PDB file of C-alpha atoms and ligand atoms in Angstrom:
ATOM      1  CA  THR A   1    -124.382 -59.899  10.830  1.00 97.00           C
ATOM      2  CA  LEU A   2    -127.392 -62.240  10.792  1.00 98.00           C
ATOM      3  CA  PRO A   3    -126.471 -65.955  11.062  1.00 98.00           C
ATOM      4  CA  LEU A   4    -128.612 -67.576   8.400  1.00 98.00           C
ATOM      5  CA  GLY A   5    -129.458 -71.118   7.449  1.00 99.00           C
ATOM      6  CA  VAL A   6    -130.515 -71.825   3.840  1.00 99.00           C
ATOM      7  CA  LEU A   7    -132.567 -74.862   2.887  1.00 98.00           C
ATOM      8  CA  ILE A   8    -132.423 -76.110  -0.704  1.00 98.00           C
ATOM      9  CA  SER A   9    -133.476 -79.003  -2.914  1.00 98.00           C
ATOM     10  CA  GLY A  10    -132.060 -78.190  -6.313  1.00 98.00           C
ATOM     11  CA  GLY A  11    -130.046 -75.798  -8.405  1.00 98.00           C
ATOM     12  CA  GLY A  12    -129.565 -73.170  -5.746  1.00 98.00           C
ATOM     13  CA  SER A  13    -129.572 -70.082  -7.917  1.00 98.00           C
ATOM     14  CA  ASN A  14    -131.427 -68.194  -5.202  1.00 98.00           C
ATOM     15  CA  LEU A  15    -128.757 -69.402  -2.760  1.00 98.00           C
ATOM     16  CA  GLN A  16    -126.119 -68.053  -5.172  1.00 98.00           C
ATOM     17  CA  SER A  17    -127.860 -64.675  -5.261  1.00 98.00           C
ATOM     18  CA  LEU A  18    -127.631 -64.478  -1.464  1.00 98.00           C
ATOM     19  CA  ILE A  19    -123.972 -65.528  -1.439  1.00 98.00           C
ATOM     20  CA  ASP A  20    -123.118 -62.975  -4.129  1.00 98.00           C
ATOM     21  CA  ARG A  21    -124.728 -60.099  -2.217  1.00 98.00           C
ATOM     22  CA  MET A  22    -122.992 -61.150   1.005  1.00 98.00           C
ATOM     23  CA  GLU A  23    -119.638 -61.275  -0.693  1.00 98.00           C
ATOM     24  CA  ALA A  24    -120.312 -57.925  -2.289  1.00 98.00           C
ATOM     25  CA  GLY A  25    -120.853 -56.547   1.254  1.00 98.00           C
ATOM     26  CA  VAL A  26    -124.450 -55.390   0.695  1.00 98.00           C
ATOM     27  CA  LEU A  27    -126.201 -58.167   2.635  1.00 98.00           C
ATOM     28  CA  ASP A  28    -125.516 -58.160   6.384  1.00 98.00           C
ATOM     29  CA  ALA A  29    -125.897 -61.911   6.838  1.00 98.00           C
ATOM     30  CA  THR A  30    -123.628 -64.957   7.066  1.00 98.00           C
ATOM     31  CA  ILE A  31    -124.731 -68.344   5.847  1.00 98.00           C
ATOM     32  CA  ARG A  32    -123.849 -70.722   8.616  1.00 98.00           C
ATOM     33  CA  THR A  33    -125.222 -73.822   6.953  1.00 99.00           C
ATOM     34  CA  VAL A  34    -126.811 -74.919   3.707  1.00 99.00           C
ATOM     35  CA  ILE A  35    -129.051 -77.934   4.183  1.00 98.00           C
ATOM     36  CA  SER A  36    -130.493 -80.049   1.345  1.00 98.00           C
ATOM     37  CA  ASN A  37    -132.997 -82.895   1.476  1.00 98.00           C
ATOM     38  CA  ASN A  38    -131.603 -83.979  -1.876  1.00 98.00           C
ATOM     39  CA  PRO A  39    -128.012 -85.336  -1.940  1.00 98.00           C
ATOM     40  CA  THR A  40    -127.520 -84.408  -5.605  1.00 98.00           C
ATOM     41  CA  ALA A  41    -128.713 -80.776  -5.334  1.00 98.00           C
ATOM     42  CA  LYS A  42    -126.325 -78.610  -7.377  1.00 98.00           C
ATOM     43  CA  GLY A  43    -126.719 -75.880  -4.793  1.00 98.00           C
ATOM     44  CA  LEU A  44    -124.554 -77.956  -2.451  1.00 98.00           C
ATOM     45  CA  ASP A  45    -121.618 -77.465  -4.788  1.00 98.00           C
ATOM     46  CA  ARG A  46    -122.259 -73.757  -4.930  1.00 98.00           C
ATOM     47  CA  ALA A  47    -122.061 -73.562  -1.143  1.00 98.00           C
ATOM     48  CA  LYS A  48    -118.870 -75.638  -1.010  1.00 98.00           C
ATOM     49  CA  ARG A  49    -117.246 -73.464  -3.610  1.00 98.00           C
ATOM     50  CA  HIS A  50    -117.733 -70.538  -1.230  1.00 98.00           C
ATOM     51  CA  GLY A  51    -116.540 -72.386   1.864  1.00 98.00           C
ATOM     52  CA  ILE A  52    -120.015 -72.664   3.344  1.00 98.00           C
ATOM     53  CA  PRO A  53    -120.717 -75.781   5.482  1.00 98.00           C
ATOM     54  CA  THR A  54    -123.337 -78.075   4.035  1.00 98.00           C
ATOM     55  CA  ARG A  55    -125.485 -80.919   5.288  1.00 98.00           C
ATOM     56  CA  VAL A  56    -127.645 -83.408   3.514  1.00 98.00           C
ATOM     57  CA  LEU A  57    -130.759 -84.536   5.420  1.00 98.00           C
ATOM     58  CA  PRO A  58    -132.738 -86.889   3.140  1.00 98.00           C
ATOM     59  CA  HIS A  59    -136.337 -86.869   4.198  1.00 96.00           C
ATOM     60  CA  GLN A  60    -136.616 -90.593   3.362  1.00 96.00           C
ATOM     61  CA  ASP A  61    -134.334 -91.352   6.313  1.00 97.00           C
ATOM     62  CA  TYR A  62    -136.961 -90.265   8.795  1.00 97.00           C
ATOM     63  CA  PRO A  63    -140.129 -92.169   9.871  1.00 97.00           C
ATOM     64  CA  ASP A  64    -142.458 -89.261   9.594  1.00 97.00           C
ATOM     65  CA  ARG A  65    -142.818 -85.535   8.961  1.00 96.00           C
ATOM     66  CA  ARG A  66    -142.402 -84.626  12.623  1.00 98.00           C
ATOM     67  CA  GLU A  67    -139.121 -86.458  13.002  1.00 98.00           C
ATOM     68  CA  TYR A  68    -137.789 -84.834   9.851  1.00 98.00           C
ATOM     69  CA  ASP A  69    -138.880 -81.434  11.030  1.00 98.00           C
ATOM     70  CA  LEU A  70    -137.142 -81.996  14.368  1.00 98.00           C
ATOM     71  CA  ALA A  71    -133.933 -83.121  12.628  1.00 98.00           C
ATOM     72  CA  LEU A  72    -133.952 -79.999  10.427  1.00 98.00           C
ATOM     73  CA  THR A  73    -134.579 -77.818  13.495  1.00 98.00           C
ATOM     74  CA  ARG A  74    -131.692 -79.384  15.400  1.00 98.00           C
ATOM     75  CA  ALA A  75    -129.334 -79.025  12.425  1.00 98.00           C
ATOM     76  CA  LEU A  76    -130.197 -75.341  12.148  1.00 98.00           C
ATOM     77  CA  GLN A  77    -129.820 -74.790  15.865  1.00 98.00           C
ATOM     78  CA  ASP A  78    -126.477 -76.623  15.920  1.00 98.00           C
ATOM     79  CA  ALA A  79    -125.240 -74.274  13.254  1.00 98.00           C
ATOM     80  CA  GLY A  80    -126.241 -71.316  15.390  1.00 98.00           C
ATOM     81  CA  VAL A  81    -128.597 -69.738  12.873  1.00 98.00           C
ATOM     82  CA  ARG A  82    -131.069 -66.990  13.887  1.00 98.00           C
ATOM     83  CA  ALA A  83    -133.121 -67.061  10.697  1.00 98.00           C
ATOM     84  CA  VAL A  84    -133.881 -69.512   7.892  1.00 99.00           C
ATOM     85  CA  ALA A  85    -134.305 -68.909   4.122  1.00 99.00           C
ATOM     86  CA  LEU A  86    -136.074 -71.534   2.079  1.00 98.00           C
ATOM     87  CA  ALA A  87    -134.580 -71.345  -1.411  1.00 98.00           C
ATOM     88  CA  GLY A  88    -136.208 -73.880  -3.680  1.00 98.00           C
ATOM     89  CA  PHE A  89    -136.723 -76.230  -0.726  1.00 98.00           C
ATOM     90  CA  MET A  90    -139.402 -78.589  -1.979  1.00 96.00           C
ATOM     91  CA  ARG A  91    -140.564 -79.871   1.410  1.00 95.00           C
ATOM     92  CA  LEU A  92    -143.028 -78.436   3.865  1.00 94.00           C
ATOM     93  CA  VAL A  93    -141.521 -77.163   7.103  1.00 96.00           C
ATOM     94  CA  GLY A  94    -143.465 -78.072  10.153  1.00 97.00           C
ATOM     95  CA  PRO A  95    -144.636 -76.433  13.436  1.00 98.00           C
ATOM     96  CA  ASP A  96    -141.586 -77.494  15.441  1.00 98.00           C
ATOM     97  CA  LEU A  97    -139.208 -75.647  13.077  1.00 98.00           C
ATOM     98  CA  LEU A  98    -141.480 -72.613  12.884  1.00 98.00           C
ATOM     99  CA  ALA A  99    -141.751 -72.468  16.713  1.00 98.00           C
ATOM    100  CA  ALA A 100    -137.963 -72.526  17.004  1.00 98.00           C
ATOM    101  CA  PHE A 101    -137.675 -69.552  14.622  1.00 98.00           C
ATOM    102  CA  PRO A 102    -140.840 -67.449  15.095  1.00 97.00           C
ATOM    103  CA  TRP A 103    -141.303 -65.089  12.111  1.00 97.00           C
ATOM    104  CA  ARG A 104    -137.715 -65.868  11.187  1.00 98.00           C
ATOM    105  CA  VAL A 105    -138.351 -68.266   8.298  1.00 98.00           C
ATOM    106  CA  LEU A 106    -138.665 -66.829   4.779  1.00 98.00           C
ATOM    107  CA  ASN A 107    -139.669 -68.484   1.538  1.00 98.00           C
ATOM    108  CA  ILE A 108    -139.544 -67.442  -2.120  1.00 98.00           C
ATOM    109  CA  HIS A 109    -142.310 -68.579  -4.388  1.00 98.00           C
ATOM    110  CA  PRO A 110    -142.342 -68.153  -8.198  1.00 98.00           C
ATOM    111  CA  ALA A 111    -145.801 -66.582  -8.434  1.00 98.00           C
ATOM    112  CA  LEU A 112    -147.750 -63.616  -7.266  1.00 98.00           C
ATOM    113  CA  LEU A 113    -149.381 -65.199  -4.285  1.00 98.00           C
ATOM    114  CA  PRO A 114    -152.176 -65.926  -3.542  1.00 98.00           C
ATOM    115  CA  SER A 115    -152.198 -66.983  -7.201  1.00 98.00           C
ATOM    116  CA  PHE A 116    -150.697 -70.392  -7.973  1.00 98.00           C
ATOM    117  CA  PRO A 117    -149.434 -71.731  -4.641  1.00 98.00           C
ATOM    118  CA  GLY A 118    -147.820 -75.138  -4.546  1.00 97.00           C
ATOM    119  CA  LEU A 119    -145.666 -76.797  -7.161  1.00 96.00           C
ATOM    120  CA  HIS A 120    -145.081 -75.768 -10.829  1.00 97.00           C
ATOM    121  CA  ALA A 121    -146.433 -72.282 -10.338  1.00 98.00           C
ATOM    122  CA  GLN A 122    -144.666 -71.003 -13.453  1.00 98.00           C
ATOM    123  CA  GLU A 123    -146.308 -73.694 -15.647  1.00 98.00           C
ATOM    124  CA  GLN A 124    -149.655 -73.018 -14.032  1.00 98.00           C
ATOM    125  CA  GLY A 125    -149.315 -69.297 -14.766  1.00 98.00           C
ATOM    126  CA  ALA A 126    -148.383 -69.893 -18.415  1.00 98.00           C
ATOM    127  CA  ALA A 127    -151.137 -72.420 -18.874  1.00 98.00           C
ATOM    128  CA  TYR A 128    -153.680 -70.035 -17.308  1.00 98.00           C
ATOM    129  CA  GLY A 129    -152.674 -67.335 -19.745  1.00 98.00           C
ATOM    130  CA  VAL A 130    -151.848 -64.660 -17.174  1.00 98.00           C
ATOM    131  CA  ARG A 131    -150.495 -61.358 -18.531  1.00 98.00           C
ATOM    132  CA  LEU A 132    -148.573 -60.643 -15.309  1.00 98.00           C
ATOM    133  CA  ALA A 133    -146.481 -63.158 -13.405  1.00 98.00           C
ATOM    134  CA  GLY A 134    -143.890 -62.746 -10.690  1.00 98.00           C
ATOM    135  CA  CYS A 135    -142.537 -63.867  -7.398  1.00 99.00           C
ATOM    136  CA  THR A 136    -143.232 -63.428  -3.720  1.00 98.00           C
ATOM    137  CA  VAL A 137    -141.031 -63.500  -0.642  1.00 99.00           C
ATOM    138  CA  HIS A 138    -143.132 -64.215   2.450  1.00 98.00           C
ATOM    139  CA  PHE A 139    -142.802 -65.275   6.045  1.00 98.00           C
ATOM    140  CA  VAL A 140    -143.532 -68.959   6.393  1.00 98.00           C
ATOM    141  CA  ASP A 141    -146.502 -69.987   8.495  1.00 97.00           C
ATOM    142  CA  GLU A 142    -148.139 -73.401   8.994  1.00 95.00           C
ATOM    143  CA  LYS A 143    -150.001 -73.257   5.635  1.00 95.00           C
ATOM    144  CA  VAL A 144    -148.441 -73.818   2.237  1.00 95.00           C
ATOM    145  CA  ASP A 145    -147.258 -70.631   0.489  1.00 97.00           C
ATOM    146  CA  HIS A 146    -149.523 -68.609   2.730  1.00 96.00           C
ATOM    147  CA  GLY A 147    -147.686 -66.451   5.332  1.00 98.00           C
ATOM    148  CA  PRO A 148    -147.494 -62.635   5.372  1.00 98.00           C
ATOM    149  CA  VAL A 149    -145.968 -61.093   2.220  1.00 98.00           C
ATOM    150  CA  ILE A 150    -142.709 -59.177   2.482  1.00 98.00           C
ATOM    151  CA  ILE A 151    -142.083 -58.241  -1.148  1.00 98.00           C
ATOM    152  CA  GLN A 152    -143.388 -59.117  -4.553  1.00 98.00           C
ATOM    153  CA  ALA A 153    -142.247 -58.286  -8.068  1.00 98.00           C
ATOM    154  CA  ALA A 154    -144.006 -58.649 -11.382  1.00 98.00           C
ATOM    155  CA  VAL A 155    -142.956 -59.504 -14.895  1.00 98.00           C
ATOM    156  CA  PRO A 156    -144.965 -59.607 -18.120  1.00 98.00           C
ATOM    157  CA  ALA A 157    -146.147 -62.978 -19.308  1.00 98.00           C
ATOM    158  CA  LEU A 158    -146.378 -63.458 -23.035  1.00 98.00           C
ATOM    159  CA  ALA A 159    -148.794 -65.553 -25.055  1.00 96.00           C
ATOM    160  CA  GLU A 160    -145.916 -67.646 -26.375  1.00 97.00           C
ATOM    161  CA  ASP A 161    -144.408 -68.263 -22.937  1.00 98.00           C
ATOM    162  CA  THR A 162    -143.976 -71.786 -21.650  1.00 98.00           C
ATOM    163  CA  GLY A 163    -143.470 -72.534 -17.996  1.00 98.00           C
ATOM    164  CA  GLU A 164    -139.810 -72.698 -18.857  1.00 98.00           C
ATOM    165  CA  THR A 165    -139.481 -69.279 -20.533  1.00 98.00           C
ATOM    166  CA  LEU A 166    -141.743 -67.571 -18.028  1.00 98.00           C
ATOM    167  CA  GLY A 167    -139.880 -69.297 -15.155  1.00 98.00           C
ATOM    168  CA  GLN A 168    -136.588 -67.896 -16.345  1.00 98.00           C
ATOM    169  CA  ARG A 169    -137.962 -64.370 -16.464  1.00 98.00           C
ATOM    170  CA  ILE A 170    -139.382 -64.845 -12.955  1.00 98.00           C
ATOM    171  CA  LEU A 171    -136.110 -66.299 -11.659  1.00 98.00           C
ATOM    172  CA  ARG A 172    -134.142 -63.175 -12.608  1.00 98.00           C
ATOM    173  CA  LEU A 173    -136.481 -61.156 -10.403  1.00 98.00           C
ATOM    174  CA  GLU A 174    -136.267 -63.716  -7.585  1.00 98.00           C
ATOM    175  CA  HIS A 175    -132.564 -63.053  -7.508  1.00 98.00           C
ATOM    176  CA  ARG A 176    -133.215 -59.356  -6.870  1.00 98.00           C
ATOM    177  CA  ILE A 177    -136.041 -59.530  -4.287  1.00 98.00           C
ATOM    178  CA  TYR A 178    -134.781 -62.329  -2.067  1.00 98.00           C
ATOM    179  CA  PRO A 179    -131.530 -60.661  -1.039  1.00 98.00           C
ATOM    180  CA  GLN A 180    -133.570 -57.433  -0.433  1.00 98.00           C
ATOM    181  CA  ALA A 181    -136.024 -59.256   1.869  1.00 98.00           C
ATOM    182  CA  VAL A 182    -133.184 -60.983   3.778  1.00 98.00           C
ATOM    183  CA  GLN A 183    -131.406 -57.647   4.198  1.00 98.00           C
ATOM    184  CA  TRP A 184    -134.549 -56.098   5.682  1.00 98.00           C
ATOM    185  CA  LEU A 185    -134.746 -59.016   8.075  1.00 98.00           C
ATOM    186  CA  ALA A 186    -131.037 -58.716   8.936  1.00 98.00           C
ATOM    187  CA  GLN A 187    -131.556 -55.006   9.667  1.00 97.00           C
ATOM    188  CA  GLY A 188    -134.409 -55.816  12.038  1.00 97.00           C
ATOM    189  CA  ARG A 189    -136.805 -53.756   9.934  1.00 97.00           C
ATOM    190  CA  LEU A 190    -139.589 -56.247   9.355  1.00 98.00           C
ATOM    191  CA  GLU A 191    -142.603 -56.163  11.647  1.00 98.00           C
ATOM    192  CA  VAL A 192    -145.532 -58.534  11.236  1.00 98.00           C
ATOM    193  CA  GLN A 193    -148.908 -56.992  12.041  1.00 97.00           C
ATOM    194  CA  GLY A 194    -151.539 -59.630  11.272  1.00 96.00           C
ATOM    195  CA  ARG A 195    -151.202 -60.271   7.557  1.00 97.00           C
ATOM    196  CA  GLN A 196    -149.351 -57.036   6.961  1.00 98.00           C
ATOM    197  CA  VAL A 197    -145.602 -56.805   6.982  1.00 98.00           C
ATOM    198  CA  VAL A 198    -144.345 -53.302   7.791  1.00 98.00           C
ATOM    199  CA  VAL A 199    -140.878 -52.441   6.528  1.00 97.00           C
ATOM    200  CA  ARG A 200    -139.672 -49.897   9.058  1.00 97.00           C
ATOM    201  CA  PRO A 201    -137.197 -47.180   8.144  1.00 95.00           C
ATOM    202  CA  ASN A 202    -133.532 -48.060   8.388  1.00 90.00           C
ATOM    203  CA  GLY A 203    -132.058 -47.093  11.731  1.00 83.00           C
ATOM    204  CA  HIS A 204    -135.402 -47.521  13.493  1.00 70.00           C
ATOM    205  CA  PRO A 205    -135.056 -49.519  16.729  1.00 69.00           C
ATOM    206  CA  PRO A 206    -135.321 -53.188  15.733  1.00 64.00           C
ATOM    207  CA  ALA A 207    -138.731 -54.836  16.090  1.00 59.00           C
ATOM    208  CA  ALA A 208    -138.995 -56.829  19.276  1.00 59.00           C
ATOM    209  CA  LEU A 209    -138.701 -60.526  18.670  1.00 53.00           C
ATOM    210  CA  ASP A 210    -141.241 -62.702  20.426  1.00 49.00           C
TER     211      ASP A 210
HETATM  212  C1  GAR B   1    -137.243 -71.039  -7.649  1.00 84.20           C
HETATM  213  O1  GAR B   1    -137.937 -70.555  -8.740  1.00 84.20           O
HETATM  214  C2  GAR B   1    -138.130 -70.952  -6.416  1.00 84.20           C
HETATM  215  O2  GAR B   1    -138.961 -69.840  -6.396  1.00 84.20           O
HETATM  216  C3  GAR B   1    -138.927 -72.197  -6.542  1.00 84.20           C
HETATM  217  O3  GAR B   1    -138.015 -73.181  -6.982  1.00 84.20           O
HETATM  218  C4  GAR B   1    -136.966 -72.558  -7.723  1.00 84.20           C
HETATM  219  C5  GAR B   1    -135.621 -72.900  -7.088  1.00 84.20           C
HETATM  220  O4  GAR B   1    -134.591 -72.411  -7.908  1.00 84.20           O
HETATM  221  N1  GAR B   1    -139.595 -72.566  -5.307  1.00 84.20           N
HETATM  222  C6  GAR B   1    -140.770 -73.182  -5.310  1.00 84.20           C
HETATM  223  O5  GAR B   1    -141.399 -73.506  -6.329  1.00 84.20           O
HETATM  224  C7  GAR B   1    -141.325 -73.467  -3.898  1.00 84.20           C
HETATM  225  N2  GAR B   1    -142.658 -73.915  -4.011  1.00 84.20           N
HETATM  226  P1  GAR B   1    -133.121 -72.371  -7.344  1.00 84.20           P
HETATM  227  O6  GAR B   1    -132.821 -73.724  -6.719  1.00 84.20           O
HETATM  228  O7  GAR B   1    -132.265 -72.103  -8.550  1.00 84.20           O
HETATM  229  O8  GAR B   1    -133.025 -71.269  -6.337  1.00 84.20           O
END
């Protein structure tokens, strides 16, 4: 089972979707730690309710981005994780963390990348008047919402949608595709070839980790 660290900042509904699949026995991962930059993140309570160790690392406590990144990296390493899932983590992760977990950091974004990277993607989509919206799970690289795409799913966007209503529709899909992507990672089936992520058949020898 894959030892996983999950980074959150808020409600933690994506964290919950991972926990639920693990408890149902259909996701071969174990969350070793949930780390939040925000001490009042509701997701911390979700983790505690399921007996998962939590840590709060407020970014304000560190002098600069690099020190914060190193603190996050150490906390993840101390917990013995082999992969990291960003689940509504509203901070950039830096090169030190990425180097410690090469192609082992996943993010979920509430838009069909490369459309609407950054904050408030749902509001941006609704305001733009898109007819299709959705979500993306991707490997994290050094640019914001940019790394190789693992899986995407689309939902209709309606003329009457607000960021809120569209965001709720997107979130329901997030809860389906994030556990799927983490399961592929846990099964060793994801191979990064440039910008392309190949999902190898189950039972295939695991991709070599570099
Ligand atoms: C989710 O919609 C996630 O895709 C988004 O924040 C929400 C967190 O919800 N992430 C981003 O916007 C990252 N740029 P949750 O805390 O209930 O999982």
